[in-house]
Amino acid sequence: MGLLWELKGVIVLSFDILSRHRSKLMAFAMLWIALSHASLIIDNKLFSFIQTNGYGGVDIFLFLFSLGMVYSLNKQNKLKLFYM
């Protein structure tokens, strides 16, 4: 199933794909952050994009981390146990 699907005329966002590949995407985001902080001099358009837009890796990482927290909370369904 794709990321977006339609149910009775309503577009629904499915996080199944993100949940399945969350650890790989988080590793990609961490690599993006590390490369944005690297002081290497490489004349490459991709590397210069990564260095100037390092905040994108932070945004991706925090989104995926929050997604994992929401799934964890929904599994337990008890807020007090979630924080213990």
mmCIF file with all atom_site columns, N, CA and C in Angstrom, residues 6 13 17 20 25-26 29 33 39 65 69 75:
data_model
loop_
_atom_site.group_PDB
_atom_site.id
_atom_site.type_symbol
_atom_site.label_atom_id
_atom_site.label_alt_id
_atom_site.label_comp_id
_atom_site.label_asym_id
_atom_site.label_entity_id
_atom_site.label_seq_id
_atom_site.pdbx_PDB_ins_code
_atom_site.Cartn_x
_atom_site.Cartn_y
_atom_site.Cartn_z
_atom_site.occupancy
_atom_site.B_iso_or_equiv
_atom_site.pdbx_formal_charge
_atom_site.auth_seq_id
_atom_site.auth_comp_id
_atom_site.auth_asym_id
_atom_site.auth_atom_id
_atom_site.pdbx_PDB_model_num
ATOM 1  N N  . GLU A 1 6  ? -6.979 6.447  -0.881 1.00 0.00 ? 6  GLU A N  1
ATOM 2  C CA . GLU A 1 6  ? -8.268 7.120  -0.821 1.00 0.00 ? 6  GLU A CA 1
ATOM 3  C C  . GLU A 1 6  ? -9.326 6.155  -0.310 1.00 0.00 ? 6  GLU A C  1
ATOM 4  N N  . LEU A 1 13 ? -3.536 9.408  4.926  1.00 0.00 ? 13 LEU A N  1
ATOM 5  C CA . LEU A 1 13 ? -2.088 9.236  4.941  1.00 0.00 ? 13 LEU A CA 1
ATOM 6  C C  . LEU A 1 13 ? -1.758 7.971  5.724  1.00 0.00 ? 13 LEU A C  1
ATOM 7  N N  . ILE A 1 17 ? 4.516  2.403  5.581  1.00 0.00 ? 17 ILE A N  1
ATOM 8  C CA . ILE A 1 17 ? 5.811  2.362  4.894  1.00 0.00 ? 17 ILE A CA 1
ATOM 9  C C  . ILE A 1 17 ? 6.878  3.039  5.750  1.00 0.00 ? 17 ILE A C  1
ATOM 10 N N  . ARG A 1 20 ? 7.764  0.802  8.703  1.00 0.00 ? 20 ARG A N  1
ATOM 11 C CA . ARG A 1 20 ? 8.552  -0.365 8.314  1.00 0.00 ? 20 ARG A CA 1
ATOM 12 C C  . ARG A 1 20 ? 10.016 -0.026 8.077  1.00 0.00 ? 20 ARG A C  1
ATOM 13 N N  . LEU A 1 25 ? 15.566 5.087  7.536  1.00 0.00 ? 25 LEU A N  1
ATOM 14 C CA . LEU A 1 25 ? 15.389 6.515  7.279  1.00 0.00 ? 25 LEU A CA 1
ATOM 15 C C  . LEU A 1 25 ? 16.051 7.358  8.365  1.00 0.00 ? 25 LEU A C  1
ATOM 16 N N  . MET A 1 26 ? 16.006 6.888  9.616  1.00 0.00 ? 26 MET A N  1
ATOM 17 C CA . MET A 1 26 ? 16.678 7.614  10.699 1.00 0.00 ? 26 MET A CA 1
ATOM 18 C C  . MET A 1 26 ? 18.196 7.589  10.503 1.00 0.00 ? 26 MET A C  1
ATOM 19 N N  . ALA A 1 29 ? 18.972 10.146 7.951  1.00 0.00 ? 29 ALA A N  1
ATOM 20 C CA . ALA A 1 29 ? 18.888 11.489 8.532  1.00 0.00 ? 29 ALA A CA 1
ATOM 21 C C  . ALA A 1 29 ? 20.114 11.785 9.387  1.00 0.00 ? 29 ALA A C  1
ATOM 22 N N  . ILE A 1 33 ? 22.863 14.760 8.824  1.00 0.00 ? 33 ILE A N  1
ATOM 23 C CA . ILE A 1 33 ? 23.262 15.718 9.862  1.00 0.00 ? 33 ILE A CA 1
ATOM 24 C C  . ILE A 1 33 ? 24.775 15.720 10.029 1.00 0.00 ? 33 ILE A C  1
ATOM 25 N N  . SER A 1 39 ? 33.445 19.476 7.833  1.00 0.00 ? 39 SER A N  1
ATOM 26 C CA . SER A 1 39 ? 34.105 20.624 7.204  1.00 0.00 ? 39 SER A CA 1
ATOM 27 C C  . SER A 1 39 ? 34.974 20.157 6.036  1.00 0.00 ? 39 SER A C  1
ATOM 28 N N  . PHE A 1 65 ? 11.258 9.936  14.878 1.00 0.00 ? 65 PHE A N  1
ATOM 29 C CA . PHE A 1 65 ? 11.321 9.634  16.309 1.00 0.00 ? 65 PHE A CA 1
ATOM 30 C C  . PHE A 1 65 ? 9.943  9.822  16.936 1.00 0.00 ? 65 PHE A C  1
ATOM 31 N N  . MET A 1 69 ? 7.308  7.182  18.805 1.00 0.00 ? 69 MET A N  1
ATOM 32 C CA . MET A 1 69 ? 6.729  7.422  20.134 1.00 0.00 ? 69 MET A CA 1
ATOM 33 C C  . MET A 1 69 ? 5.213  7.276  20.091 1.00 0.00 ? 69 MET A C  1
ATOM 34 N N  . LYS A 1 75 ? 0.346  1.352  21.355 1.00 0.00 ? 75 LYS A N  1
ATOM 35 C CA . LYS A 1 75 ? 0.415  -0.056 21.727 1.00 0.00 ? 75 LYS A CA 1
ATOM 36 C C  . LYS A 1 75 ? 0.064  -0.248 23.194 1.00 0.00 ? 75 LYS A C  1
#
